[in-house]
Tab-separated table of C-alpha atoms in Angstrom:
chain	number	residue	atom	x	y	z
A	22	UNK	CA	167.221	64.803	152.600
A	23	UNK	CA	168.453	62.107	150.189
A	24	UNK	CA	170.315	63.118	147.390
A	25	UNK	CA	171.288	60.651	144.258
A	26	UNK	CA	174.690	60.101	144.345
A	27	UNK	CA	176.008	62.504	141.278
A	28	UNK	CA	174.581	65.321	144.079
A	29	UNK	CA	176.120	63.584	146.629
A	30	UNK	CA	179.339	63.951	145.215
A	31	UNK	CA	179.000	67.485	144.080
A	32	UNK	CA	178.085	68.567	147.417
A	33	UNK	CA	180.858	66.653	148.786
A	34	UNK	CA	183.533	69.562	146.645
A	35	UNK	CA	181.097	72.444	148.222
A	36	UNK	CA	183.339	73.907	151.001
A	37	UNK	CA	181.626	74.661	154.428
A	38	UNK	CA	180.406	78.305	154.787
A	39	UNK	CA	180.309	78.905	150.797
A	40	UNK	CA	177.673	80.975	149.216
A	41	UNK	CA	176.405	78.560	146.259
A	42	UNK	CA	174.716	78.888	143.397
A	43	UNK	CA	172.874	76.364	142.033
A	44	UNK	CA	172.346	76.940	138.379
A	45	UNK	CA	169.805	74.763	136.211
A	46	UNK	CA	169.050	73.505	139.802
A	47	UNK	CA	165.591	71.780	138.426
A	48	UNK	CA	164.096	71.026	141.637
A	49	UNK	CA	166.740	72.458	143.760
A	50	UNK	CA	167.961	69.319	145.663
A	51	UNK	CA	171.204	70.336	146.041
A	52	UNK	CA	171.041	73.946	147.175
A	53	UNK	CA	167.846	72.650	149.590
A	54	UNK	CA	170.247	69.989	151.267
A	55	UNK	CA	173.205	71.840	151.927
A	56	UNK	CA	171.167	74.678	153.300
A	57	UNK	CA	169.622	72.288	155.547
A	58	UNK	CA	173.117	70.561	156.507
A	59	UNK	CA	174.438	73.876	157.240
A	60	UNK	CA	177.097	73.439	154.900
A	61	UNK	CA	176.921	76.392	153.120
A	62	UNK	CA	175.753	80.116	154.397
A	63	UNK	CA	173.634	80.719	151.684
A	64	UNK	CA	172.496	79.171	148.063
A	65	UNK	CA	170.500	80.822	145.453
A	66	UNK	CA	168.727	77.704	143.137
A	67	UNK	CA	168.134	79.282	139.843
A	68	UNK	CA	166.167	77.844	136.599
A	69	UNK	CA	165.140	78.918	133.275
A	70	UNK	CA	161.895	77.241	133.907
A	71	UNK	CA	159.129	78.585	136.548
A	72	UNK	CA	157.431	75.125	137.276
A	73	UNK	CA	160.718	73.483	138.771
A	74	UNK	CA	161.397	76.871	141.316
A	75	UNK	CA	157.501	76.689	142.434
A	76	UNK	CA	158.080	72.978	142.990
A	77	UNK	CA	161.140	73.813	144.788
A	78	UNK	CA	159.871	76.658	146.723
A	79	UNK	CA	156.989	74.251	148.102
A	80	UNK	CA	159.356	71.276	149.101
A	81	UNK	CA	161.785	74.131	151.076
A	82	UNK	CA	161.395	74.305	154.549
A	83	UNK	CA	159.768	77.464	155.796
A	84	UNK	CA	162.816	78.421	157.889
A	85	UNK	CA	165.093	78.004	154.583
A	86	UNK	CA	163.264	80.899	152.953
A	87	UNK	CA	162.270	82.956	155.758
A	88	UNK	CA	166.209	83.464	156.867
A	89	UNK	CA	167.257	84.566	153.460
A	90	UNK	CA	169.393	81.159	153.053
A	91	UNK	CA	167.961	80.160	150.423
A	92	UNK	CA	166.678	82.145	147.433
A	93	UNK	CA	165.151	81.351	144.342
A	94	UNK	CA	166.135	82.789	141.053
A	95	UNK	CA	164.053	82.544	137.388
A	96	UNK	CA	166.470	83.146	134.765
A	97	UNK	CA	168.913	82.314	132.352
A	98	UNK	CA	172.419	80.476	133.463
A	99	UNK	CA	174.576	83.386	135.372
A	100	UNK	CA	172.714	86.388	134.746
A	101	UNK	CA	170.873	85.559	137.691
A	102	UNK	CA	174.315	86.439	139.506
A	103	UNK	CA	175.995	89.287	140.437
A	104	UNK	CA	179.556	89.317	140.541
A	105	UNK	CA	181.017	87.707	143.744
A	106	UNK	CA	177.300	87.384	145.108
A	107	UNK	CA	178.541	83.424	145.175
A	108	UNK	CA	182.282	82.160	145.520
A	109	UNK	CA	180.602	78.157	144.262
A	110	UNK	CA	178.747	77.928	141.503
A	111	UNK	CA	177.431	74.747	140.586
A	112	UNK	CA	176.184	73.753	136.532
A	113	UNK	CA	175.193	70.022	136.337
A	114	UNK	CA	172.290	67.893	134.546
A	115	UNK	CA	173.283	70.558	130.923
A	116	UNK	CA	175.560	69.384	127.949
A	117	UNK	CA	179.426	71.244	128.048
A	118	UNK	CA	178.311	73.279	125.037
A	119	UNK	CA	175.730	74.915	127.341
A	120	UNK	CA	178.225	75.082	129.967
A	121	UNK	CA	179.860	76.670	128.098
A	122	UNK	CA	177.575	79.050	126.858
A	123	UNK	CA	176.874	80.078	129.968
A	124	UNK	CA	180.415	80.908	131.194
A	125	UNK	CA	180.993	82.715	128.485
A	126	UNK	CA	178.154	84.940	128.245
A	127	UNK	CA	178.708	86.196	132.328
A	128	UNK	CA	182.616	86.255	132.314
A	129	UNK	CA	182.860	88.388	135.285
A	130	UNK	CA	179.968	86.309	137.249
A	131	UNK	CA	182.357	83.152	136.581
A	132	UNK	CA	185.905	84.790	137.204
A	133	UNK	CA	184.742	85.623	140.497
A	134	UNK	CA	183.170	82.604	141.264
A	135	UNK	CA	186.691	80.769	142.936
A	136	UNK	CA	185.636	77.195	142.617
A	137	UNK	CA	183.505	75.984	139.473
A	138	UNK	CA	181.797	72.562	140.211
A	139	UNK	CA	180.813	71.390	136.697
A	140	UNK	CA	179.104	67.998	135.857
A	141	UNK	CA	178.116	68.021	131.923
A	142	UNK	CA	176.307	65.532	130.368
A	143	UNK	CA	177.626	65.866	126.868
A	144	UNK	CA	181.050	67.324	125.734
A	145	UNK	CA	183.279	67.242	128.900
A	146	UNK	CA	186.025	68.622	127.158
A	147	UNK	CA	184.499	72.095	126.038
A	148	UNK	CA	184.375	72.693	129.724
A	149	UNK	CA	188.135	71.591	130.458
A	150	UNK	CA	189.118	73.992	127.113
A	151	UNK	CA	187.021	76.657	128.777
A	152	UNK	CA	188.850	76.456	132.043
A	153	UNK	CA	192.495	76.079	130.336
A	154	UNK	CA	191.107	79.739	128.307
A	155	UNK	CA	190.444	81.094	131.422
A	156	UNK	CA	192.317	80.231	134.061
A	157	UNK	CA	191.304	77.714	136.093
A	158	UNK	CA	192.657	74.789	137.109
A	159	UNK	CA	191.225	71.257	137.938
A	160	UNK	CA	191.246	70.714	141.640
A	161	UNK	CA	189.743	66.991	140.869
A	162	UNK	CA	187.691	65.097	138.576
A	163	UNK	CA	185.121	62.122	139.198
A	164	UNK	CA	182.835	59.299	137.325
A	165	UNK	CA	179.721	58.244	138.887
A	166	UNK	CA	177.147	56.660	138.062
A	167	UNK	CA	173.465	57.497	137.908
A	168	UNK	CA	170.476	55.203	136.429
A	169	UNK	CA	172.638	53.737	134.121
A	170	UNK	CA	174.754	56.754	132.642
A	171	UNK	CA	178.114	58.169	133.104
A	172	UNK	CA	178.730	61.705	134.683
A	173	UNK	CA	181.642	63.271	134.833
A	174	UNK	CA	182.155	65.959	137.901
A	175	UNK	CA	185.006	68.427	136.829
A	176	UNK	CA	185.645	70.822	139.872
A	177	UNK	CA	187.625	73.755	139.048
A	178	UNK	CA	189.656	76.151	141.070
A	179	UNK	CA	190.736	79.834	140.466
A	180	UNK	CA	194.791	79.933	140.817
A	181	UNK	CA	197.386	82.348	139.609
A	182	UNK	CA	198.995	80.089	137.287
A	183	UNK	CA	197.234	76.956	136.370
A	184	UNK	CA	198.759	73.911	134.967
A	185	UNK	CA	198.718	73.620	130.990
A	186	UNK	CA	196.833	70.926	130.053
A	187	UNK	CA	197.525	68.742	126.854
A	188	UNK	CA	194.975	67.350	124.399
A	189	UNK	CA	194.866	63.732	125.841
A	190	UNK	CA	193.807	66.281	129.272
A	191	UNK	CA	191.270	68.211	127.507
A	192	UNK	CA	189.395	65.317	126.184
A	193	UNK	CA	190.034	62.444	129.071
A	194	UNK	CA	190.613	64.414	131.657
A	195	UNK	CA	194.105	64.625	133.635
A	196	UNK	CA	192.422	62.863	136.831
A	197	UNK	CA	190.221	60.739	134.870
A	198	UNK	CA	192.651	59.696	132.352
A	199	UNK	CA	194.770	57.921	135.242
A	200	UNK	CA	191.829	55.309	135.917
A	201	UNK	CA	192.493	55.028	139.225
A	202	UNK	CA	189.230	53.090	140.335
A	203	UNK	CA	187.488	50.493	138.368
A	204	UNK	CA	183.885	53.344	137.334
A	205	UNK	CA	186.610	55.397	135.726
A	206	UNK	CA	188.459	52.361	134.148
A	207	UNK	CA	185.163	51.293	132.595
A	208	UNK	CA	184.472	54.485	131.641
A	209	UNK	CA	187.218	54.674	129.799
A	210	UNK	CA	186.925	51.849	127.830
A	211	UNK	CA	183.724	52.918	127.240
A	212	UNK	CA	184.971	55.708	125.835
A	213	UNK	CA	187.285	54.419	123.897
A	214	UNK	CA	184.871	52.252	121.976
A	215	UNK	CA	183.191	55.226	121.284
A	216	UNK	CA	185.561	57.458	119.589
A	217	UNK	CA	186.812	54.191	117.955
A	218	UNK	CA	182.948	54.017	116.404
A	219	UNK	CA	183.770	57.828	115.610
A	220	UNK	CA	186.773	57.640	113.790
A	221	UNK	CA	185.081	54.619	111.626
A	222	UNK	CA	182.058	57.058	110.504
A	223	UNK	CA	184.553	59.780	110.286
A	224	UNK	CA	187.175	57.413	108.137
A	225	UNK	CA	184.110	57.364	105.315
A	226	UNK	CA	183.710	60.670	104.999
A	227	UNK	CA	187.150	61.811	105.090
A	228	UNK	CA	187.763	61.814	101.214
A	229	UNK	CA	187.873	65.622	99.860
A	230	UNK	CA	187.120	66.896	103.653
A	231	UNK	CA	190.337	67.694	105.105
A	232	UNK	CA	189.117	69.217	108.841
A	233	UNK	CA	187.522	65.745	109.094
A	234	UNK	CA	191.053	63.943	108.049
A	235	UNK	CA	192.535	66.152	111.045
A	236	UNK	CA	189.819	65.775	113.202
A	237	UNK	CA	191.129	61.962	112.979
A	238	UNK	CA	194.837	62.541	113.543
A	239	UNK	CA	194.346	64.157	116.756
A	240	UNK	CA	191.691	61.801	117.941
A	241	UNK	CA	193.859	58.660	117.576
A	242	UNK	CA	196.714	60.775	118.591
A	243	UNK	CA	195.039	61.189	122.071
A	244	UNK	CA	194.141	57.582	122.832
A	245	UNK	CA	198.255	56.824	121.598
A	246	UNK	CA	199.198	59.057	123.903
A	247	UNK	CA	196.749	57.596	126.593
A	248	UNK	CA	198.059	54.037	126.357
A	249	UNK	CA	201.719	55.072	125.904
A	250	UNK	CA	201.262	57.169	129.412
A	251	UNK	CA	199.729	54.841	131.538
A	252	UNK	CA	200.392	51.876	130.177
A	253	UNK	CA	197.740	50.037	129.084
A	254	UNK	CA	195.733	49.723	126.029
A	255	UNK	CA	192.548	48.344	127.304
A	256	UNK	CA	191.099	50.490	130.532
């Protein structure tokens, strides 16, 4: 089975013999290739929606379902997990503020999940605030590429004592903040021009709103620090 290559690279952080869990797994690529790799020893491919899992269920191979390898789940994020049913649980294709959402509403499902593979699509660095909350700390981070957009991949391990991680961390990313191939240097600078754009819209409506004045202090704060650290100031 083909996979795009944002799945390709998740899979890639799925350790052999894992029990996965596929959550918001829309059509269940992921979770339906590994199982048929034999990468993993069982995934569960859970949606809020029903018309994605029948889809899903159709495209499985018979043998898939039949050996209990691969279940299907209707529901909302985690609670379609018990606690330590799956040691990799998988959240892609969702903003961070979902991702979010999710972790925090099944705290147990999550702390006994020991590696988090996380790909959001909006709002990377709720997720990297999340993990610092909680616990975790980033085993590796990735940029790819996927019909045009960004992704970042954020794979997070359970450890005794994680690594703090400062603001410039939070919202770059320690791993992706390096730019250590050209996709992340461009994503960076694409970045960059964003949160310059931001701190221009934020600049007008600063007057008599002093969050939004701090707001600003951090954010150029963050890309000081960034060019003072690995320096550069273009990506």
């Amino acid at each position: 089975m083909m996979l795009s290559n944002r799945l390709q690279t998740i899979g890639g952080y799925v350790p052999k013999g894992s029990r996965l869990a596929d959550i918001a797994c829309d059509h269940a690529q992921l979770a339906r290739a590994l199982v048929l790799a034999d990468q993993v020893d069982l995934a569960i491919a859970a949606d809020l929606r029903s018309e994605p899992l029948r889809r899903a269920r159709r495209a499985a191979a018979e043998e898939m379902i039949q050996s209990g390898r691969l279940l299907f789940r209707q529901g909302d994020g985690l609670t379609v997990l018990a606690p330590g049913e799956c040691d990799v649980v998988v959240i892609a294709g969702v903003g961070g503020k979902l991702i979010e959402q999710m972790l925090k509403a099944r705290p147990e499902v999550a702390q006994a999940a020991g590696r988090l593979i996380l790909s959001p699509q909006r709002s990377p660095w709720l997720v990297r605030q999340w993990a610092q909350d909680q616990g975790y700390a980033i085993y590796d981070e990735q940029v790819v590429m996927e019909d045009g957009y960004f992704y970042e991949i954020i794979v997070l391990d359970k450890v005794s004592e994680p690594k703090g991680l400062s603001p410039l961390d939070i919202r770059l990313g320690p791993v992706i903040a390096q730019g250590r191939d050209s996709l992340s240097r461009t994503y960076l600078a694409w970045r960059k021009a964003a949160d310059q754009r931001a701190l221009a819209k934020m600049a007008l409506a600063a007057a008599g709103h002093p969050t939004v004045g701090e707001k600003m202090i951090s954010l150029e704060a963050i890309w000081k620090e960034w060019e003072k650290r690995y320096g550069y100031s273009d990506a």
